[in-house]
Amino acid sequence: MGGCDKIASKFRSKSKTQPAKKERVARRAPSPAVSGPKLAIVLDDLGNDRETAEAIFALHYPLTISVLPYHAHSTEIAEEAQRRGLEVMLHLPMRAVANETPEAHQLEAGMSGEEVARALNGMLESVPTASGVNNHEGSLATTDAKLMRELMPLLKQRDLFFVDSRTTAATVAFEEAEHAGVRSGFRNVPFLDDVQDVAAIRRQLELAMRGAKEKGAAIAIGHPHAGTLQALKEVLPRAETEGVHLVFVSELVK
Ligand SMILES: [Zn+2]
């Protein structure tokens, strides 16, 4: 048993990892043990780099990782993260306005319900331990109500929650998720690492903690950059002493 297993068991009370069905029901229940402001940190774009994933596991915090499908280590990282007691999401690629770096598979405007279902099924096979979904890019796709109305009932059927990454102010993804009865939430504090500089990311983390205190709960999103991991290492030990509870994002979706 390494340190990670200890951490995993420490957080297991809040986030049982198996069986999947039971776990989701358990997470839906309020957790009276934890009161006060809550902060969930989602780290996006995992899947390429095994070592970065290990560095995240080694932080020993209840972080949520969101894994891009069909990358070299997507499945492996998703499975290992679950074993280590972290929460896993599918980072679902969606069409961006500029679309400069499209993923090989992404949701596109005009896809039929059947096409969306086929795409989603394949992606979930690649990220099999996902308990929820958030959008990668998607500044065009998340503004497309018709496309979001094809997607959300599929998430509902699979008992997956949805977090709107809010890559555009014009997104309708969260509303459509709610409308379809999907447990959902949205990023409600600024991205952590638009500027990849440790000091800047520290400030964004402070903002996220302040956001959690002001709103009661905050969902922050960052990326597995070295600077982000360094800033997390420096700032997170202070979170609990300031009364901000770090939680999995599944605890904040409603
Ligand atoms: Zn992304």
PDB file of C-alpha atoms and ligand atoms in Angstrom:
ATOM      1  CA  MET A   1       0.000   0.000   0.000  1.00  0.00           C
ATOM      2  CA  GLY A   2       1.556   3.272  -1.074  1.00  0.00           C
ATOM      3  CA  GLY A   3       0.628   6.788  -0.070  1.00  0.00           C
ATOM      4  CA  CYS A   4      -1.871   7.037  -2.863  1.00  0.00           C
ATOM      5  CA  ASP A   5      -3.856   4.127  -1.536  1.00  0.00           C
ATOM      6  CA  LYS A   6      -4.041   5.853   1.803  1.00  0.00           C
ATOM      7  CA  ILE A   7      -5.275   8.983   0.123  1.00  0.00           C
ATOM      8  CA  ALA A   8      -7.726   6.969  -1.882  1.00  0.00           C
ATOM      9  CA  SER A   9      -9.184   5.415   1.247  1.00  0.00           C
ATOM     10  CA  LYS A  10      -9.242   8.811   2.928  1.00  0.00           C
ATOM     11  CA  PHE A  11     -11.521  10.110   0.197  1.00  0.00           C
ATOM     12  CA  ARG A  12     -13.348   6.894  -0.475  1.00  0.00           C
ATOM     13  CA  SER A  13     -16.018   7.743   2.075  1.00  0.00           C
ATOM     14  CA  LYS A  14     -17.037  10.627  -0.140  1.00  0.00           C
ATOM     15  CA  SER A  15     -16.468   8.979  -3.471  1.00  0.00           C
ATOM     16  CA  LYS A  16     -16.798   5.258  -3.540  1.00  0.00           C
ATOM     17  CA  THR A  17     -15.305   4.096  -6.774  1.00  0.00           C
ATOM     18  CA  GLN A  18     -17.242   0.862  -7.253  1.00  0.00           C
ATOM     19  CA  PRO A  19     -19.690  -0.289  -8.259  1.00  0.00           C
ATOM     20  CA  ALA A  20     -20.339   2.571 -10.620  1.00  0.00           C
ATOM     21  CA  LYS A  21     -24.100   2.591 -10.326  1.00  0.00           C
ATOM     22  CA  LYS A  22     -24.186   2.601  -6.545  1.00  0.00           C
ATOM     23  CA  GLU A  23     -21.470   5.203  -6.388  1.00  0.00           C
ATOM     24  CA  ARG A  24     -23.474   7.708  -8.385  1.00  0.00           C
ATOM     25  CA  VAL A  25     -26.475   7.269  -6.178  1.00  0.00           C
ATOM     26  CA  ALA A  26     -24.285   7.692  -3.110  1.00  0.00           C
ATOM     27  CA  ARG A  27     -22.735  10.860  -4.489  1.00  0.00           C
ATOM     28  CA  ARG A  28     -26.102  12.368  -5.090  1.00  0.00           C
ATOM     29  CA  ALA A  29     -26.924  12.218  -1.412  1.00  0.00           C
ATOM     30  CA  PRO A  30     -25.970  15.281   0.600  1.00  0.00           C
ATOM     31  CA  SER A  31     -22.835  14.837   2.671  1.00  0.00           C
ATOM     32  CA  PRO A  32     -23.695  16.362   6.042  1.00  0.00           C
ATOM     33  CA  ALA A  33     -20.160  15.718   7.325  1.00  0.00           C
ATOM     34  CA  VAL A  34     -18.788  18.449   5.080  1.00  0.00           C
ATOM     35  CA  SER A  35     -20.152  21.921   5.547  1.00  0.00           C
ATOM     36  CA  GLY A  36     -18.712  25.217   4.427  1.00  0.00           C
ATOM     37  CA  PRO A  37     -17.396  26.287   1.040  1.00  0.00           C
ATOM     38  CA  LYS A  38     -16.506  23.589  -1.460  1.00  0.00           C
ATOM     39  CA  LEU A  39     -14.091  23.742  -4.348  1.00  0.00           C
ATOM     40  CA  ALA A  40     -13.797  21.204  -7.147  1.00  0.00           C
ATOM     41  CA  ILE A  41     -10.774  21.317  -9.409  1.00  0.00           C
ATOM     42  CA  VAL A  42     -11.000  19.608 -12.785  1.00  0.00           C
ATOM     43  CA  LEU A  43      -7.811  18.994 -14.738  1.00  0.00           C
ATOM     44  CA  ASP A  44      -8.591  18.702 -18.450  1.00  0.00           C
ATOM     45  CA  ASP A  45      -6.807  17.300 -21.483  1.00  0.00           C
ATOM     46  CA  LEU A  46      -5.330  14.172 -19.887  1.00  0.00           C
ATOM     47  CA  GLY A  47      -4.595  11.216 -22.151  1.00  0.00           C
ATOM     48  CA  ASN A  48      -1.248  11.785 -23.805  1.00  0.00           C
ATOM     49  CA  ASP A  49       1.215  11.703 -21.051  1.00  0.00           C
ATOM     50  CA  ARG A  50       1.518   8.979 -18.480  1.00  0.00           C
ATOM     51  CA  GLU A  51       4.088  10.846 -16.388  1.00  0.00           C
ATOM     52  CA  THR A  52       1.905  13.915 -16.030  1.00  0.00           C
ATOM     53  CA  ALA A  53      -0.919  11.713 -14.833  1.00  0.00           C
ATOM     54  CA  GLU A  54       1.430  10.163 -12.268  1.00  0.00           C
ATOM     55  CA  ALA A  55       2.415  13.656 -11.112  1.00  0.00           C
ATOM     56  CA  ILE A  56      -1.267  14.451 -10.553  1.00  0.00           C
ATOM     57  CA  PHE A  57      -1.813  11.206  -8.627  1.00  0.00           C
ATOM     58  CA  ALA A  58       1.241  12.071  -6.509  1.00  0.00           C
ATOM     59  CA  LEU A  59      -0.371  15.340  -5.386  1.00  0.00           C
ATOM     60  CA  HIS A  60      -2.681  13.243  -3.179  1.00  0.00           C
ATOM     61  CA  TYR A  61      -5.667  15.544  -3.451  1.00  0.00           C
ATOM     62  CA  PRO A  62      -9.220  14.674  -4.482  1.00  0.00           C
ATOM     63  CA  LEU A  63      -8.857  16.111  -7.970  1.00  0.00           C
ATOM     64  CA  THR A  64     -11.117  15.321 -10.897  1.00  0.00           C
ATOM     65  CA  ILE A  65      -9.322  14.500 -14.126  1.00  0.00           C
ATOM     66  CA  SER A  66     -10.967  14.817 -17.512  1.00  0.00           C
ATOM     67  CA  VAL A  67      -9.523  12.530 -20.154  1.00  0.00           C
ATOM     68  CA  LEU A  68      -9.548  13.113 -23.921  1.00  0.00           C
ATOM     69  CA  PRO A  69     -10.642   9.978 -25.809  1.00  0.00           C
ATOM     70  CA  TYR A  70      -8.461   8.119 -28.300  1.00  0.00           C
ATOM     71  CA  HIS A  71      -5.141   9.460 -27.093  1.00  0.00           C
ATOM     72  CA  ALA A  72      -2.147   7.191 -26.540  1.00  0.00           C
ATOM     73  CA  HIS A  73      -2.847   6.583 -22.838  1.00  0.00           C
ATOM     74  CA  SER A  74      -6.499   7.584 -22.444  1.00  0.00           C
ATOM     75  CA  THR A  75      -7.834   4.245 -21.232  1.00  0.00           C
ATOM     76  CA  GLU A  76      -4.844   3.426 -19.085  1.00  0.00           C
ATOM     77  CA  ILE A  77      -4.888   6.803 -17.319  1.00  0.00           C
ATOM     78  CA  ALA A  78      -8.666   6.685 -16.820  1.00  0.00           C
ATOM     79  CA  GLU A  79      -8.447   3.247 -15.209  1.00  0.00           C
ATOM     80  CA  GLU A  80      -5.426   4.044 -13.083  1.00  0.00           C
ATOM     81  CA  ALA A  81      -6.976   7.292 -11.833  1.00  0.00           C
ATOM     82  CA  GLN A  82     -10.034   5.407 -10.671  1.00  0.00           C
ATOM     83  CA  ARG A  83      -7.845   2.846  -8.907  1.00  0.00           C
ATOM     84  CA  ARG A  84      -6.052   5.705  -7.160  1.00  0.00           C
ATOM     85  CA  GLY A  85      -9.357   7.111  -5.922  1.00  0.00           C
ATOM     86  CA  LEU A  86      -9.578  10.121  -8.225  1.00  0.00           C
ATOM     87  CA  GLU A  87     -12.701  11.051 -10.117  1.00  0.00           C
ATOM     88  CA  VAL A  88     -12.652  10.646 -13.896  1.00  0.00           C
ATOM     89  CA  MET A  89     -14.577  12.473 -16.581  1.00  0.00           C
ATOM     90  CA  LEU A  90     -14.728  12.129 -20.338  1.00  0.00           C
ATOM     91  CA  HIS A  91     -13.343  15.331 -21.853  1.00  0.00           C
ATOM     92  CA  LEU A  92     -15.670  15.344 -24.832  1.00  0.00           C
ATOM     93  CA  PRO A  93     -14.204  17.140 -27.871  1.00  0.00           C
ATOM     94  CA  MET A  94     -16.597  19.576 -29.499  1.00  0.00           C
ATOM     95  CA  ARG A  95     -16.254  21.884 -32.448  1.00  0.00           C
ATOM     96  CA  ALA A  96     -14.661  25.262 -31.647  1.00  0.00           C
ATOM     97  CA  VAL A  97     -15.269  28.437 -33.641  1.00  0.00           C
ATOM     98  CA  ALA A  98     -11.664  28.672 -34.844  1.00  0.00           C
ATOM     99  CA  ASN A  99     -11.178  24.908 -34.672  1.00  0.00           C
ATOM    100  CA  GLU A 100      -7.415  25.304 -34.994  1.00  0.00           C
ATOM    101  CA  THR A 101      -6.518  22.060 -33.234  1.00  0.00           C
ATOM    102  CA  PRO A 102      -9.473  19.738 -33.792  1.00  0.00           C
ATOM    103  CA  GLU A 103      -9.471  16.298 -32.208  1.00  0.00           C
ATOM    104  CA  ALA A 104      -9.811  13.346 -34.592  1.00  0.00           C
ATOM    105  CA  HIS A 105     -13.323  12.777 -33.239  1.00  0.00           C
ATOM    106  CA  GLN A 106     -15.457  15.668 -32.101  1.00  0.00           C
ATOM    107  CA  LEU A 107     -19.093  16.711 -31.987  1.00  0.00           C
ATOM    108  CA  GLU A 108     -20.032  18.781 -35.001  1.00  0.00           C
ATOM    109  CA  ALA A 109     -23.095  20.867 -35.771  1.00  0.00           C
ATOM    110  CA  GLY A 110     -25.576  18.959 -37.880  1.00  0.00           C
ATOM    111  CA  MET A 111     -24.747  15.512 -36.501  1.00  0.00           C
ATOM    112  CA  SER A 112     -27.807  13.304 -36.157  1.00  0.00           C
ATOM    113  CA  GLY A 113     -28.808  11.786 -32.836  1.00  0.00           C
ATOM    114  CA  GLU A 114     -27.497   8.480 -34.097  1.00  0.00           C
ATOM    115  CA  GLU A 115     -24.140   9.980 -35.013  1.00  0.00           C
ATOM    116  CA  VAL A 116     -23.837  11.688 -31.634  1.00  0.00           C
ATOM    117  CA  ALA A 117     -24.677   8.413 -29.885  1.00  0.00           C
ATOM    118  CA  ARG A 118     -22.119   6.494 -31.922  1.00  0.00           C
ATOM    119  CA  ALA A 119     -19.439   9.102 -31.234  1.00  0.00           C
ATOM    120  CA  LEU A 120     -20.227   9.159 -27.516  1.00  0.00           C
ATOM    121  CA  ASN A 121     -20.212   5.365 -27.221  1.00  0.00           C
ATOM    122  CA  GLY A 122     -16.791   5.119 -28.799  1.00  0.00           C
ATOM    123  CA  MET A 123     -15.391   7.854 -26.593  1.00  0.00           C
ATOM    124  CA  LEU A 124     -16.758   6.209 -23.459  1.00  0.00           C
ATOM    125  CA  GLU A 125     -15.106   2.957 -24.474  1.00  0.00           C
ATOM    126  CA  SER A 126     -11.852   4.870 -24.615  1.00  0.00           C
ATOM    127  CA  VAL A 127     -12.468   6.502 -21.197  1.00  0.00           C
ATOM    128  CA  PRO A 128     -14.390   3.674 -19.513  1.00  0.00           C
ATOM    129  CA  THR A 129     -14.268   4.922 -15.920  1.00  0.00           C
ATOM    130  CA  ALA A 130     -15.876   8.300 -16.633  1.00  0.00           C
ATOM    131  CA  SER A 131     -18.669   9.250 -14.279  1.00  0.00           C
ATOM    132  CA  GLY A 132     -19.316  12.551 -16.012  1.00  0.00           C
ATOM    133  CA  VAL A 133     -18.542  14.649 -19.070  1.00  0.00           C
ATOM    134  CA  ASN A 134     -17.252  18.138 -19.775  1.00  0.00           C
ATOM    135  CA  ASN A 135     -16.577  19.802 -23.093  1.00  0.00           C
ATOM    136  CA  HIS A 136     -13.129  20.183 -24.649  1.00  0.00           C
ATOM    137  CA  GLU A 137     -13.123  23.367 -26.745  1.00  0.00           C
ATOM    138  CA  GLY A 138     -16.697  23.586 -28.066  1.00  0.00           C
ATOM    139  CA  SER A 139     -17.034  27.352 -28.475  1.00  0.00           C
ATOM    140  CA  LEU A 140     -19.229  26.617 -31.495  1.00  0.00           C
ATOM    141  CA  ALA A 141     -20.826  23.281 -30.539  1.00  0.00           C
ATOM    142  CA  THR A 142     -21.983  24.375 -27.079  1.00  0.00           C
ATOM    143  CA  THR A 143     -23.919  27.275 -28.631  1.00  0.00           C
ATOM    144  CA  ASP A 144     -25.812  24.836 -30.856  1.00  0.00           C
ATOM    145  CA  ALA A 145     -29.009  24.013 -28.993  1.00  0.00           C
ATOM    146  CA  LYS A 146     -29.995  21.341 -31.497  1.00  0.00           C
ATOM    147  CA  LEU A 147     -26.711  19.482 -31.044  1.00  0.00           C
ATOM    148  CA  MET A 148     -26.861  19.832 -27.246  1.00  0.00           C
ATOM    149  CA  ARG A 149     -30.407  18.428 -27.333  1.00  0.00           C
ATOM    150  CA  GLU A 150     -29.074  15.349 -29.116  1.00  0.00           C
ATOM    151  CA  LEU A 151     -26.297  14.906 -26.563  1.00  0.00           C
ATOM    152  CA  MET A 152     -27.898  15.525 -23.188  1.00  0.00           C
ATOM    153  CA  PRO A 153     -30.541  12.760 -23.185  1.00  0.00           C
ATOM    154  CA  LEU A 154     -27.725  10.309 -23.990  1.00  0.00           C
ATOM    155  CA  LEU A 155     -25.842  11.439 -20.875  1.00  0.00           C
ATOM    156  CA  LYS A 156     -29.045  11.086 -18.879  1.00  0.00           C
ATOM    157  CA  GLN A 157     -29.555   7.527 -20.126  1.00  0.00           C
ATOM    158  CA  ARG A 158     -26.032   6.619 -19.053  1.00  0.00           C
ATOM    159  CA  ASP A 159     -26.342   8.361 -15.678  1.00  0.00           C
ATOM    160  CA  LEU A 160     -23.418  10.662 -16.506  1.00  0.00           C
ATOM    161  CA  PHE A 161     -23.276  14.169 -15.106  1.00  0.00           C
ATOM    162  CA  PHE A 162     -22.271  17.200 -17.207  1.00  0.00           C
ATOM    163  CA  VAL A 163     -20.055  20.167 -16.461  1.00  0.00           C
ATOM    164  CA  ASP A 164     -20.122  23.067 -18.903  1.00  0.00           C
ATOM    165  CA  SER A 165     -16.515  24.229 -19.276  1.00  0.00           C
ATOM    166  CA  ARG A 166     -17.899  27.550 -20.566  1.00  0.00           C
ATOM    167  CA  THR A 167     -15.424  28.130 -23.360  1.00  0.00           C
ATOM    168  CA  THR A 168     -17.849  30.765 -24.674  1.00  0.00           C
ATOM    169  CA  ALA A 169     -20.286  33.090 -22.935  1.00  0.00           C
ATOM    170  CA  ALA A 170     -22.884  32.068 -25.542  1.00  0.00           C
ATOM    171  CA  THR A 171     -22.986  28.431 -24.417  1.00  0.00           C
ATOM    172  CA  VAL A 172     -26.378  26.784 -23.931  1.00  0.00           C
ATOM    173  CA  ALA A 173     -24.936  23.443 -22.823  1.00  0.00           C
ATOM    174  CA  PHE A 174     -25.699  23.834 -19.122  1.00  0.00           C
ATOM    175  CA  GLU A 175     -29.312  24.896 -19.765  1.00  0.00           C
ATOM    176  CA  GLU A 176     -29.838  21.996 -22.139  1.00  0.00           C
ATOM    177  CA  ALA A 177     -28.324  19.576 -19.627  1.00  0.00           C
ATOM    178  CA  GLU A 178     -30.664  20.815 -16.924  1.00  0.00           C
ATOM    179  CA  HIS A 179     -33.566  20.662 -19.317  1.00  0.00           C
ATOM    180  CA  ALA A 180     -32.796  17.003 -20.058  1.00  0.00           C
ATOM    181  CA  GLY A 181     -32.624  16.236 -16.336  1.00  0.00           C
ATOM    182  CA  VAL A 182     -28.876  15.635 -16.370  1.00  0.00           C
ATOM    183  CA  ARG A 183     -27.079  16.411 -13.108  1.00  0.00           C
ATOM    184  CA  SER A 184     -25.055  19.399 -14.182  1.00  0.00           C
ATOM    185  CA  GLY A 185     -22.938  22.359 -13.252  1.00  0.00           C
ATOM    186  CA  PHE A 186     -20.619  24.830 -14.909  1.00  0.00           C
ATOM    187  CA  ARG A 187     -17.219  26.374 -14.399  1.00  0.00           C
ATOM    188  CA  ASN A 188     -18.038  29.413 -12.278  1.00  0.00           C
ATOM    189  CA  VAL A 189     -14.566  30.829 -11.636  1.00  0.00           C
ATOM    190  CA  PRO A 190     -11.914  31.828 -14.211  1.00  0.00           C
ATOM    191  CA  PHE A 191      -9.745  29.168 -15.870  1.00  0.00           C
ATOM    192  CA  LEU A 192      -6.700  28.503 -13.697  1.00  0.00           C
ATOM    193  CA  ASP A 193      -3.969  28.576 -16.276  1.00  0.00           C
ATOM    194  CA  ASP A 194      -4.742  30.678 -19.331  1.00  0.00           C
ATOM    195  CA  VAL A 195      -1.399  32.229 -18.405  1.00  0.00           C
ATOM    196  CA  GLN A 196       1.042  29.409 -17.759  1.00  0.00           C
ATOM    197  CA  ASP A 197       3.074  31.038 -15.059  1.00  0.00           C
ATOM    198  CA  VAL A 198       3.191  29.697 -11.494  1.00  0.00           C
ATOM    199  CA  ALA A 199       2.555  33.072  -9.855  1.00  0.00           C
ATOM    200  CA  ALA A 200      -0.367  33.781 -12.184  1.00  0.00           C
ATOM    201  CA  ILE A 201      -1.862  30.339 -11.543  1.00  0.00           C
ATOM    202  CA  ARG A 202      -1.464  30.816  -7.778  1.00  0.00           C
ATOM    203  CA  ARG A 203      -3.520  33.994  -8.097  1.00  0.00           C
ATOM    204  CA  GLN A 204      -6.192  32.165 -10.107  1.00  0.00           C
ATOM    205  CA  LEU A 205      -6.329  29.485  -7.415  1.00  0.00           C
ATOM    206  CA  GLU A 206      -6.786  32.183  -4.775  1.00  0.00           C
ATOM    207  CA  LEU A 207      -9.628  33.566  -6.891  1.00  0.00           C
ATOM    208  CA  ALA A 208     -11.167  30.094  -7.086  1.00  0.00           C
ATOM    209  CA  MET A 209     -11.011  29.726  -3.295  1.00  0.00           C
ATOM    210  CA  ARG A 210     -12.532  33.170  -2.871  1.00  0.00           C
ATOM    211  CA  GLY A 211     -15.222  32.195  -5.397  1.00  0.00           C
ATOM    212  CA  ALA A 212     -15.988  29.086  -3.338  1.00  0.00           C
ATOM    213  CA  LYS A 213     -16.352  31.184  -0.193  1.00  0.00           C
ATOM    214  CA  GLU A 214     -18.566  33.769  -1.877  1.00  0.00           C
ATOM    215  CA  LYS A 215     -20.788  31.351  -3.804  1.00  0.00           C
ATOM    216  CA  GLY A 216     -20.635  28.401  -1.411  1.00  0.00           C
ATOM    217  CA  ALA A 217     -19.213  26.194  -4.136  1.00  0.00           C
ATOM    218  CA  ALA A 218     -16.872  26.677  -7.059  1.00  0.00           C
ATOM    219  CA  ILE A 219     -15.882  24.579 -10.048  1.00  0.00           C
ATOM    220  CA  ALA A 220     -12.423  25.469 -11.394  1.00  0.00           C
ATOM    221  CA  ILE A 221     -10.737  24.049 -14.478  1.00  0.00           C
ATOM    222  CA  GLY A 222      -7.033  23.803 -15.213  1.00  0.00           C
ATOM    223  CA  HIS A 223      -4.700  21.785 -17.371  1.00  0.00           C
ATOM    224  CA  PRO A 224      -1.868  19.403 -16.624  1.00  0.00           C
ATOM    225  CA  HIS A 225       0.912  21.929 -17.197  1.00  0.00           C
ATOM    226  CA  ALA A 226       3.966  21.802 -14.953  1.00  0.00           C
ATOM    227  CA  GLY A 227       3.175  25.311 -13.677  1.00  0.00           C
ATOM    228  CA  THR A 228      -0.368  24.319 -12.776  1.00  0.00           C
ATOM    229  CA  LEU A 229       0.783  21.293 -10.801  1.00  0.00           C
ATOM    230  CA  GLN A 230       3.389  23.407  -9.008  1.00  0.00           C
ATOM    231  CA  ALA A 231       0.818  26.063  -8.085  1.00  0.00           C
ATOM    232  CA  LEU A 232      -1.621  23.370  -6.859  1.00  0.00           C
ATOM    233  CA  LYS A 233       1.130  21.914  -4.690  1.00  0.00           C
ATOM    234  CA  GLU A 234       1.791  25.325  -3.164  1.00  0.00           C
ATOM    235  CA  VAL A 235      -1.764  26.558  -2.683  1.00  0.00           C
ATOM    236  CA  LEU A 236      -3.896  23.518  -1.896  1.00  0.00           C
ATOM    237  CA  PRO A 237      -2.456  22.812   1.561  1.00  0.00           C
ATOM    238  CA  ARG A 238      -3.909  26.195   2.549  1.00  0.00           C
ATOM    239  CA  ALA A 239      -7.382  25.426   1.249  1.00  0.00           C
ATOM    240  CA  GLU A 240      -8.463  23.263   4.172  1.00  0.00           C
ATOM    241  CA  THR A 241      -6.930  25.571   6.772  1.00  0.00           C
ATOM    242  CA  GLU A 242      -8.953  28.388   5.230  1.00  0.00           C
ATOM    243  CA  GLY A 243     -12.064  26.233   5.523  1.00  0.00           C
ATOM    244  CA  VAL A 244     -12.427  25.470   1.813  1.00  0.00           C
ATOM    245  CA  HIS A 245     -13.113  21.778   1.230  1.00  0.00           C
ATOM    246  CA  LEU A 246     -11.685  20.269  -1.887  1.00  0.00           C
ATOM    247  CA  VAL A 247     -14.298  17.922  -3.366  1.00  0.00           C
ATOM    248  CA  PHE A 248     -14.892  15.925  -6.516  1.00  0.00           C
ATOM    249  CA  VAL A 249     -16.938  17.797  -9.073  1.00  0.00           C
ATOM    250  CA  SER A 250     -19.681  15.163  -8.827  1.00  0.00           C
ATOM    251  CA  GLU A 251     -20.445  16.607  -5.378  1.00  0.00           C
ATOM    252  CA  LEU A 252     -21.259  19.977  -6.902  1.00  0.00           C
ATOM    253  CA  VAL A 253     -23.482  18.996  -9.815  1.00  0.00           C
ATOM    254  CA  LYS A 254     -27.197  19.140  -9.197  1.00  0.00           C
TER     255      LYS A 254
HETATM  256 ZN    ZN B   1      -9.694  20.695 -23.165  1.00  0.00          ZN
END
